[in-house]
PDB file of N, CA and C in Angstrom:
ATOM      1  N   UNK B   1      49.711 -17.488  40.278  1.00  0.00           N
ATOM      2  CA  UNK B   1      49.863 -16.980  38.932  1.00  0.00           C
ATOM      3  C   UNK B   1      48.498 -16.757  38.286  1.00  0.00           C
ATOM      4  N   UNK B   2      47.541 -17.651  38.517  1.00  0.00           N
ATOM      5  CA  UNK B   2      46.211 -17.480  37.948  1.00  0.00           C
ATOM      6  C   UNK B   2      45.548 -16.223  38.484  1.00  0.00           C
ATOM      7  N   UNK B   3      45.759 -15.944  39.779  1.00  0.00           N
ATOM      8  CA  UNK B   3      45.191 -14.725  40.350  1.00  0.00           C
ATOM      9  C   UNK B   3      45.781 -13.491  39.682  1.00  0.00           C
ATOM     10  N   UNK B   4      47.074 -13.509  39.452  1.00  0.00           N
ATOM     11  CA  UNK B   4      47.744 -12.381  38.797  1.00  0.00           C
ATOM     12  C   UNK B   4      47.230 -12.227  37.368  1.00  0.00           C
ATOM     13  N   UNK B   5      47.056 -13.345  36.680  1.00  0.00           N
ATOM     14  CA  UNK B   5      46.558 -13.325  35.311  1.00  0.00           C
ATOM     15  C   UNK B   5      45.128 -12.787  35.259  1.00  0.00           C
ATOM     16  N   UNK B   6      44.292 -13.212  36.186  1.00  0.00           N
ATOM     17  CA  UNK B   6      42.916 -12.715  36.236  1.00  0.00           C
ATOM     18  C   UNK B   6      42.872 -11.230  36.574  1.00  0.00           C
ATOM     19  N   UNK B   7      43.772 -10.800  37.447  1.00  0.00           N
ATOM     20  CA  UNK B   7      43.841  -9.382  37.798  1.00  0.00           C
ATOM     21  C   UNK B   7      44.222  -8.546  36.577  1.00  0.00           C
ATOM     22  N   UNK B   8      45.165  -9.032  35.795  1.00  0.00           N
ATOM     23  CA  UNK B   8      45.577  -8.326  34.582  1.00  0.00           C
ATOM     24  C   UNK B   8      44.425  -8.286  33.585  1.00  0.00           C
ATOM     25  N   UNK B   9      43.706  -9.390  33.449  1.00  0.00           N
ATOM     26  CA  UNK B   9      42.554  -9.414  32.533  1.00  0.00           C
ATOM     27  C   UNK B   9      41.481  -8.421  32.964  1.00  0.00           C
ATOM     28  N   UNK B  10      41.248  -8.306  34.263  1.00  0.00           N
ATOM     29  CA  UNK B  10      40.270  -7.330  34.765  1.00  0.00           C
ATOM     30  C   UNK B  10      40.727  -5.905  34.455  1.00  0.00           C
ATOM     31  N   UNK B  11      42.018  -5.646  34.640  1.00  0.00           N
ATOM     32  CA  UNK B  11      42.547  -4.316  34.342  1.00  0.00           C
ATOM     33  C   UNK B  11      42.408  -3.997  32.855  1.00  0.00           C
ATOM     34  N   UNK B  12      42.679  -4.984  32.010  1.00  0.00           N
ATOM     35  CA  UNK B  12      42.549  -4.790  30.566  1.00  0.00           C
ATOM     36  C   UNK B  12      41.102  -4.495  30.205  1.00  0.00           C
ATOM     37  N   UNK B  13      40.183  -5.237  30.781  1.00  0.00           N
ATOM     38  CA  UNK B  13      38.765  -5.026  30.502  1.00  0.00           C
ATOM     39  C   UNK B  13      38.319  -3.633  30.937  1.00  0.00           C
ATOM     40  N   UNK B  14      38.722  -3.228  32.128  1.00  0.00           N
ATOM     41  CA  UNK B  14      38.370  -1.898  32.627  1.00  0.00           C
ATOM     42  C   UNK B  14      38.977  -0.813  31.742  1.00  0.00           C
ATOM     43  N   UNK B  15      40.231  -1.020  31.352  1.00  0.00           N
ATOM     44  CA  UNK B  15      40.910  -0.033  30.520  1.00  0.00           C
ATOM     45  C   UNK B  15      40.233   0.083  29.158  1.00  0.00           C
ATOM     46  N   UNK B  16      39.766  -1.028  28.614  1.00  0.00           N
ATOM     47  CA  UNK B  16      39.053  -0.984  27.327  1.00  0.00           C
ATOM     48  C   UNK B  16      37.787  -0.141  27.428  1.00  0.00           C
ATOM     49  N   UNK B  17      37.036  -0.300  28.501  1.00  0.00           N
ATOM     50  CA  UNK B  17      35.809   0.493  28.644  1.00  0.00           C
ATOM     51  C   UNK B  17      36.140   1.975  28.808  1.00  0.00           C
ATOM     52  N   UNK B  18      37.195   2.269  29.547  1.00  0.00           N
ATOM     53  CA  UNK B  18      37.609   3.663  29.702  1.00  0.00           C
ATOM     54  C   UNK B  18      38.069   4.247  28.364  1.00  0.00           C
ATOM     55  N   UNK B  19      38.785   3.445  27.578  1.00  0.00           N
ATOM     56  CA  UNK B  19      39.239   3.915  26.277  1.00  0.00           C
ATOM     57  C   UNK B  19      38.054   4.200  25.357  1.00  0.00           C
ATOM     58  N   UNK B  20      37.041   3.340  25.396  1.00  0.00           N
ATOM     59  CA  UNK B  20      35.844   3.579  24.585  1.00  0.00           C
ATOM     60  C   UNK B  20      35.151   4.871  25.010  1.00  0.00           C
ATOM     61  N   UNK B  21      35.125   5.124  26.310  1.00  0.00           N
ATOM     62  CA  UNK B  21      34.513   6.351  26.813  1.00  0.00           C
ATOM     63  C   UNK B  21      35.280   7.577  26.316  1.00  0.00           C
ATOM     64  N   UNK B  22      36.603   7.508  26.345  1.00  0.00           N
ATOM     65  CA  UNK B  22      37.412   8.626  25.867  1.00  0.00           C
ATOM     66  C   UNK B  22      37.268   8.805  24.358  1.00  0.00           C
ATOM     67  N   UNK B  23      37.168   7.695  23.615  1.00  0.00           N
ATOM     68  CA  UNK B  23      36.977   7.800  22.168  1.00  0.00           C
ATOM     69  C   UNK B  23      35.658   8.500  21.849  1.00  0.00           C
ATOM     70  N   UNK B  24      34.618   8.178  22.600  1.00  0.00           N
ATOM     71  CA  UNK B  24      33.327   8.839  22.405  1.00  0.00           C
ATOM     72  C   UNK B  24      33.427  10.325  22.732  1.00  0.00           C
ATOM     73  N   UNK B  25      34.150  10.659  23.786  1.00  0.00           N
ATOM     74  CA  UNK B  25      34.353  12.067  24.143  1.00  0.00           C
ATOM     75  C   UNK B  25      35.077  12.808  23.027  1.00  0.00           C
ATOM     76  N   UNK B  26      36.089  12.163  22.462  1.00  0.00           N
ATOM     77  CA  UNK B  26      36.842  12.783  21.367  1.00  0.00           C
ATOM     78  C   UNK B  26      35.931  13.009  20.165  1.00  0.00           C
ATOM     79  N   UNK B  27      35.105  12.013  19.824  1.00  0.00           N
ATOM     80  CA  UNK B  27      34.174  12.168  18.704  1.00  0.00           C
ATOM     81  C   UNK B  27      33.232  13.351  18.922  1.00  0.00           C
ATOM     82  N   UNK B  28      32.705  13.453  20.130  1.00  0.00           N
ATOM     83  CA  UNK B  28      31.798  14.559  20.430  1.00  0.00           C
ATOM     84  C   UNK B  28      32.508  15.901  20.328  1.00  0.00           C
ATOM     85  N   UNK B  29      33.731  15.966  20.818  1.00  0.00           N
ATOM     86  CA  UNK B  29      34.483  17.220  20.749  1.00  0.00           C
ATOM     87  C   UNK B  29      34.802  17.591  19.302  1.00  0.00           C
ATOM     88  N   UNK B  30      35.153  16.604  18.494  1.00  0.00           N
ATOM     89  CA  UNK B  30      35.444  16.874  17.085  1.00  0.00           C
ATOM     90  C   UNK B  30      34.182  17.351  16.377  1.00  0.00           C
ATOM     91  N   UNK B  31      33.050  16.713  16.657  1.00  0.00           N
ATOM     92  CA  UNK B  31      31.793  17.117  16.022  1.00  0.00           C
ATOM     93  C   UNK B  31      31.376  18.535  16.410  1.00  0.00           C
ATOM     94  N   UNK B  32      31.748  18.962  17.619  1.00  0.00           N
ATOM     95  CA  UNK B  32      31.434  20.323  18.067  1.00  0.00           C
ATOM     96  C   UNK B  32      32.545  21.310  17.704  1.00  0.00           C
ATOM     97  N   UNK B  33      33.547  20.825  16.987  1.00  0.00           N
ATOM     98  CA  UNK B  33      34.683  21.651  16.571  1.00  0.00           C
ATOM     99  C   UNK B  33      35.455  22.196  17.765  1.00  0.00           C
ATOM    100  N   UNK B  34      35.595  21.375  18.805  1.00  0.00           N
ATOM    101  CA  UNK B  34      36.336  21.755  20.007  1.00  0.00           C
ATOM    102  C   UNK B  34      37.714  21.097  20.001  1.00  0.00           C
ATOM    103  N   UNK B  35      38.573  21.590  20.864  1.00  0.00           N
ATOM    104  CA  UNK B  35      39.913  21.027  21.008  1.00  0.00           C
ATOM    105  C   UNK B  35      39.826  19.702  21.764  1.00  0.00           C
ATOM    106  N   UNK B  36      40.347  18.645  21.159  1.00  0.00           N
ATOM    107  CA  UNK B  36      40.293  17.327  21.799  1.00  0.00           C
ATOM    108  C   UNK B  36      41.688  16.810  22.138  1.00  0.00           C
ATOM    109  N   UNK B  37      42.670  17.700  22.226  1.00  0.00           N
ATOM    110  CA  UNK B  37      44.046  17.259  22.444  1.00  0.00           C
ATOM    111  C   UNK B  37      44.239  16.630  23.823  1.00  0.00           C
ATOM    112  N   UNK B  38      43.569  17.152  24.851  1.00  0.00           N
ATOM    113  CA  UNK B  38      43.716  16.569  26.196  1.00  0.00           C
ATOM    114  C   UNK B  38      43.204  15.132  26.235  1.00  0.00           C
ATOM    115  N   UNK B  39      41.999  14.925  25.711  1.00  0.00           N
ATOM    116  CA  UNK B  39      41.426  13.580  25.699  1.00  0.00           C
ATOM    117  C   UNK B  39      42.257  12.649  24.821  1.00  0.00           C
ATOM    118  N   UNK B  40      42.795  13.180  23.721  1.00  0.00           N
ATOM    119  CA  UNK B  40      43.623  12.361  22.829  1.00  0.00           C
ATOM    120  C   UNK B  40      44.917  11.931  23.512  1.00  0.00           C
ATOM    121  N   UNK B  41      45.522  12.838  24.246  1.00  0.00           N
ATOM    122  CA  UNK B  41      46.756  12.497  24.961  1.00  0.00           C
ATOM    123  C   UNK B  41      46.489  11.459  26.046  1.00  0.00           C
ATOM    124  N   UNK B  42      45.364  11.594  26.736  1.00  0.00           N
ATOM    125  CA  UNK B  42      45.008  10.601  27.757  1.00  0.00           C
ATOM    126  C   UNK B  42      44.745   9.238  27.121  1.00  0.00           C
ATOM    127  N   UNK B  43      44.097   9.233  25.954  1.00  0.00           N
ATOM    128  CA  UNK B  43      43.837   7.978  25.249  1.00  0.00           C
ATOM    129  C   UNK B  43      45.144   7.323  24.811  1.00  0.00           C
ATOM    130  N   UNK B  44      46.085   8.121  24.330  1.00  0.00           N
ATOM    131  CA  UNK B  44      47.379   7.568  23.927  1.00  0.00           C
ATOM    132  C   UNK B  44      48.126   6.999  25.129  1.00  0.00           C
ATOM    133  N   UNK B  45      48.027   7.650  26.283  1.00  0.00           N
ATOM    134  CA  UNK B  45      48.658   7.128  27.498  1.00  0.00           C
ATOM    135  C   UNK B  45      48.007   5.807  27.912  1.00  0.00           C
ATOM    136  N   UNK B  46      46.681   5.722  27.745  1.00  0.00           N
ATOM    137  CA  UNK B  46      45.984   4.471  28.064  1.00  0.00           C
ATOM    138  C   UNK B  46      46.443   3.341  27.152  1.00  0.00           C
ATOM    139  N   UNK B  47      46.703   3.667  25.893  1.00  0.00           N
ATOM    140  CA  UNK B  47      47.178   2.644  24.951  1.00  0.00           C
ATOM    141  C   UNK B  47      48.545   2.108  25.361  1.00  0.00           C
ATOM    142  N   UNK B  48      49.402   2.988  25.874  1.00  0.00           N
ATOM    143  CA  UNK B  48      50.721   2.550  26.350  1.00  0.00           C
ATOM    144  C   UNK B  48      50.553   1.598  27.532  1.00  0.00           C
ATOM    145  N   UNK B  49      49.660   1.958  28.461  1.00  0.00           N
ATOM    146  CA  UNK B  49      49.392   1.091  29.613  1.00  0.00           C
ATOM    147  C   UNK B  49      48.824  -0.240  29.142  1.00  0.00           C
ATOM    148  N   UNK B  50      47.915  -0.188  28.150  1.00  0.00           N
ATOM    149  CA  UNK B  50      47.305  -1.408  27.615  1.00  0.00           C
ATOM    150  C   UNK B  50      48.366  -2.328  27.023  1.00  0.00           C
ATOM    151  N   UNK B  51      49.294  -1.771  26.269  1.00  0.00           N
ATOM    152  CA  UNK B  51      50.358  -2.590  25.687  1.00  0.00           C
ATOM    153  C   UNK B  51      51.201  -3.253  26.769  1.00  0.00           C
ATOM    154  N   UNK B  52      51.474  -2.528  27.842  1.00  0.00           N
ATOM    155  CA  UNK B  52      52.226  -3.106  28.954  1.00  0.00           C
ATOM    156  C   UNK B  52      51.473  -4.245  29.612  1.00  0.00           C
ATOM    157  N   UNK B  53      50.168  -4.056  29.819  1.00  0.00           N
ATOM    158  CA  UNK B  53      49.355  -5.115  30.435  1.00  0.00           C
ATOM    159  C   UNK B  53      49.266  -6.342  29.532  1.00  0.00           C
ATOM    160  N   UNK B  54      49.116  -6.116  28.234  1.00  0.00           N
ATOM    161  CA  UNK B  54      49.021  -7.240  27.300  1.00  0.00           C
ATOM    162  C   UNK B  54      50.331  -8.009  27.258  1.00  0.00           C
ATOM    163  N   UNK B  55      51.453  -7.305  27.247  1.00  0.00           N
ATOM    164  CA  UNK B  55      52.738  -8.011  27.217  1.00  0.00           C
ATOM    165  C   UNK B  55      52.962  -8.789  28.508  1.00  0.00           C
ATOM    166  N   UNK B  56      52.526  -8.224  29.641  1.00  0.00           N
ATOM    167  CA  UNK B  56      52.654  -8.946  30.911  1.00  0.00           C
ATOM    168  C   UNK B  56      51.750 -10.172  30.935  1.00  0.00           C
ATOM    169  N   UNK B  57      50.533 -10.018  30.415  1.00  0.00           N
ATOM    170  CA  UNK B  57      49.612 -11.152  30.337  1.00  0.00           C
ATOM    171  C   UNK B  57      50.200 -12.264  29.468  1.00  0.00           C
ATOM    172  N   UNK B  58      50.767 -11.891  28.329  1.00  0.00           N
ATOM    173  CA  UNK B  58      51.365 -12.885  27.438  1.00  0.00           C
ATOM    174  C   UNK B  58      52.578 -13.552  28.083  1.00  0.00           C
ATOM    175  N   UNK B  59      53.345 -12.783  28.837  1.00  0.00           N
ATOM    176  CA  UNK B  59      54.521 -13.341  29.513  1.00  0.00           C
ATOM    177  C   UNK B  59      54.120 -14.386  30.542  1.00  0.00           C
ATOM    178  N   UNK B  60      52.959 -14.166  31.187  1.00  0.00           N
ATOM    179  CA  UNK B  60      52.475 -15.115  32.189  1.00  0.00           C
ATOM    180  C   UNK B  60      51.762 -16.318  31.570  1.00  0.00           C
ATOM    181  N   UNK B  61      51.667 -16.347  30.252  1.00  0.00           N
ATOM    182  CA  UNK B  61      51.056 -17.500  29.592  1.00  0.00           C
ATOM    183  C   UNK B  61      49.581 -17.337  29.298  1.00  0.00           C
ATOM    184  N   UNK B  62      49.072 -16.142  29.361  1.00  0.00           N
ATOM    185  CA  UNK B  62      47.651 -15.922  29.111  1.00  0.00           C
ATOM    186  C   UNK B  62      47.371 -15.398  27.721  1.00  0.00           C
ATOM    187  N   UNK B  63      48.266 -15.705  26.789  1.00  0.00           N
ATOM    188  CA  UNK B  63      48.111 -15.194  25.434  1.00  0.00           C
ATOM    189  C   UNK B  63      46.836 -15.738  24.807  1.00  0.00           C
ATOM    190  N   UNK B  64      46.075 -14.849  24.187  1.00  0.00           N
ATOM    191  CA  UNK B  64      44.827 -15.233  23.546  1.00  0.00           C
ATOM    192  C   UNK B  64      44.973 -15.046  22.049  1.00  0.00           C
ATOM    193  N   UNK B  65      44.590 -16.054  21.308  1.00  0.00           N
ATOM    194  CA  UNK B  65      44.679 -15.992  19.857  1.00  0.00           C
ATOM    195  C   UNK B  65      43.556 -15.108  19.331  1.00  0.00           C
ATOM    196  N   UNK B  66      43.903 -14.159  18.483  1.00  0.00           N
ATOM    197  CA  UNK B  66      42.909 -13.278  17.888  1.00  0.00           C
ATOM    198  C   UNK B  66      42.463 -13.864  16.556  1.00  0.00           C
ATOM    199  N   UNK B  67      41.165 -13.927  16.359  1.00  0.00           N
ATOM    200  CA  UNK B  67      40.615 -14.466  15.127  1.00  0.00           C
ATOM    201  C   UNK B  67      40.627 -13.396  14.046  1.00  0.00           C
ATOM    202  N   UNK B  68      40.861 -13.839  12.795  1.00  0.00           N
ATOM    203  CA  UNK B  68      40.745 -12.879  11.708  1.00  0.00           C
ATOM    204  C   UNK B  68      39.270 -12.749  11.329  1.00  0.00           C
ATOM    205  N   UNK B  69      38.969 -11.920  10.359  1.00  0.00           N
ATOM    206  CA  UNK B  69      37.580 -11.622  10.021  1.00  0.00           C
ATOM    207  C   UNK B  69      36.837 -12.874   9.576  1.00  0.00           C
ATOM    208  N   UNK B  70      37.450 -13.679   8.706  1.00  0.00           N
ATOM    209  CA  UNK B  70      36.780 -14.894   8.229  1.00  0.00           C
ATOM    210  C   UNK B  70      36.474 -15.849   9.374  1.00  0.00           C
ATOM    211  N   UNK B  71      37.422 -16.023  10.283  1.00  0.00           N
ATOM    212  CA  UNK B  71      37.208 -16.930  11.414  1.00  0.00           C
ATOM    213  C   UNK B  71      36.129 -16.403  12.349  1.00  0.00           C
ATOM    214  N   UNK B  72      36.095 -15.087  12.548  1.00  0.00           N
ATOM    215  CA  UNK B  72      35.070 -14.522  13.429  1.00  0.00           C
ATOM    216  C   UNK B  72      33.683 -14.687  12.841  1.00  0.00           C
ATOM    217  N   UNK B  73      33.569 -14.584  11.513  1.00  0.00           N
ATOM    218  CA  UNK B  73      32.261 -14.743  10.884  1.00  0.00           C
ATOM    219  C   UNK B  73      31.778 -16.186  10.933  1.00  0.00           C
ATOM    220  N   UNK B  74      32.704 -17.126  10.980  1.00  0.00           N
ATOM    221  CA  UNK B  74      32.328 -18.540  10.997  1.00  0.00           C
ATOM    222  C   UNK B  74      31.987 -19.053  12.388  1.00  0.00           C
ATOM    223  N   UNK B  75      32.354 -18.310  13.425  1.00  0.00           N
ATOM    224  CA  UNK B  75      32.075 -18.744  14.791  1.00  0.00           C
ATOM    225  C   UNK B  75      30.575 -18.660  15.035  1.00  0.00           C
ATOM    226  N   UNK B  76      30.014 -19.713  15.601  1.00  0.00           N
ATOM    227  CA  UNK B  76      28.578 -19.772  15.863  1.00  0.00           C
ATOM    228  C   UNK B  76      28.322 -19.307  17.288  1.00  0.00           C
ATOM    229  N   UNK B  77      27.742 -18.122  17.432  1.00  0.00           N
ATOM    230  CA  UNK B  77      27.468 -17.561  18.749  1.00  0.00           C
ATOM    231  C   UNK B  77      26.037 -17.811  19.210  1.00  0.00           C
ATOM    232  N   UNK B  78      25.236 -18.460  18.368  1.00  0.00           N
ATOM    233  CA  UNK B  78      23.834 -18.674  18.723  1.00  0.00           C
ATOM    234  C   UNK B  78      23.723 -19.632  19.893  1.00  0.00           C
ATOM    235  N   UNK B  79      22.759 -19.365  20.724  1.00  0.00           N
ATOM    236  CA  UNK B  79      22.526 -20.230  21.879  1.00  0.00           C
ATOM    237  C   UNK B  79      21.973 -21.566  21.406  1.00  0.00           C
ATOM    238  N   UNK B  80      22.346 -22.586  22.099  1.00  0.00           N
ATOM    239  CA  UNK B  80      21.844 -23.911  21.769  1.00  0.00           C
ATOM    240  C   UNK B  80      20.403 -23.983  22.244  1.00  0.00           C
ATOM    241  N   UNK B  81      19.505 -24.273  21.318  1.00  0.00           N
ATOM    242  CA  UNK B  81      18.093 -24.343  21.704  1.00  0.00           C
ATOM    243  C   UNK B  81      17.708 -25.798  21.926  1.00  0.00           C
ATOM    244  N   UNK B  82      16.857 -25.971  22.902  1.00  0.00           N
ATOM    245  CA  UNK B  82      16.362 -27.309  23.187  1.00  0.00           C
ATOM    246  C   UNK B  82      15.005 -27.473  22.541  1.00  0.00           C
ATOM    247  N   UNK B  83      14.657 -28.705  22.256  1.00  0.00           N
ATOM    248  CA  UNK B  83      13.324 -28.971  21.735  1.00  0.00           C
ATOM    249  C   UNK B  83      12.326 -28.733  22.858  1.00  0.00           C
ATOM    250  N   UNK B  84      11.200 -28.103  22.546  1.00  0.00           N
ATOM    251  CA  UNK B  84      10.199 -27.910  23.598  1.00  0.00           C
ATOM    252  C   UNK B  84       9.598 -29.243  24.018  1.00  0.00           C
ATOM    253  N   UNK B  85       9.234 -29.301  25.262  1.00  0.00           N
ATOM    254  CA  UNK B  85       8.606 -30.509  25.772  1.00  0.00           C
ATOM    255  C   UNK B  85       7.237 -30.681  25.140  1.00  0.00           C
ATOM    256  N   UNK B  86       6.797 -31.910  25.061  1.00  0.00           N
ATOM    257  CA  UNK B  86       5.493 -32.188  24.471  1.00  0.00           C
ATOM    258  C   UNK B  86       4.419 -31.495  25.307  1.00  0.00           C
ATOM    259  N   UNK B  87       3.579 -30.712  24.644  1.00  0.00           N
ATOM    260  CA  UNK B  87       2.523 -30.005  25.338  1.00  0.00           C
ATOM    261  C   UNK B  87       2.973 -28.683  25.928  1.00  0.00           C
ATOM    262  N   UNK B  88       4.198 -28.290  25.701  1.00  0.00           N
ATOM    263  CA  UNK B  88       4.704 -27.052  26.286  1.00  0.00           C
ATOM    264  C   UNK B  88       4.520 -25.862  25.356  1.00  0.00           C
ATOM    265  N   UNK B  89       3.804 -26.043  24.289  1.00  0.00           N
ATOM    266  CA  UNK B  89       3.625 -24.968  23.328  1.00  0.00           C
ATOM    267  C   UNK B  89       2.472 -24.044  23.691  1.00  0.00           C
ATOM    268  N   UNK B  90       1.900 -24.203  24.844  1.00  0.00           N
ATOM    269  CA  UNK B  90       0.858 -23.307  25.292  1.00  0.00           C
ATOM    270  C   UNK B  90      -0.546 -23.835  25.066  1.00  0.00           C
ATOM    271  N   UNK B  91      -0.685 -25.012  24.555  1.00  0.00           N
ATOM    272  CA  UNK B  91      -2.033 -25.552  24.352  1.00  0.00           C
ATOM    273  C   UNK B  91      -2.390 -26.450  25.524  1.00  0.00           C
ATOM    274  N   UNK B  92      -3.620 -26.478  25.822  1.00  0.00           N
ATOM    275  CA  UNK B  92      -4.083 -27.300  26.940  1.00  0.00           C
ATOM    276  C   UNK B  92      -4.624 -28.617  26.418  1.00  0.00           C
ATOM    277  N   UNK B  93      -4.303 -29.634  27.126  1.00  0.00           N
ATOM    278  CA  UNK B  93      -4.842 -30.941  26.754  1.00  0.00           C
ATOM    279  C   UNK B  93      -6.069 -31.212  27.592  1.00  0.00           C
ATOM    280  N   UNK B  94      -7.112 -31.742  26.972  1.00  0.00           N
ATOM    281  CA  UNK B  94      -8.357 -32.003  27.692  1.00  0.00           C
ATOM    282  C   UNK B  94      -8.606 -33.455  27.807  1.00  0.00           C
TER     283      UNK B  94
END
């Protein structure tokens, strides 16, 4: 089951990158005043596939809680820094 869950997560990740690529293509086509209906239809089809993958992931118990804006702003993403070792600041001791 974990292998299946990881496989679904990989598919979701890949699909997200493809969707971002198509969204960028659509933006470029709109800015050039071109027809973007083909790319839009493909993006909508990808969204349907994404919903299916997410529901399957949730069914297998891999549901991930989504944070709201306030919770995301409060999350500390900074790397934990260690204190530098004595004498490691670049000075030489004589």
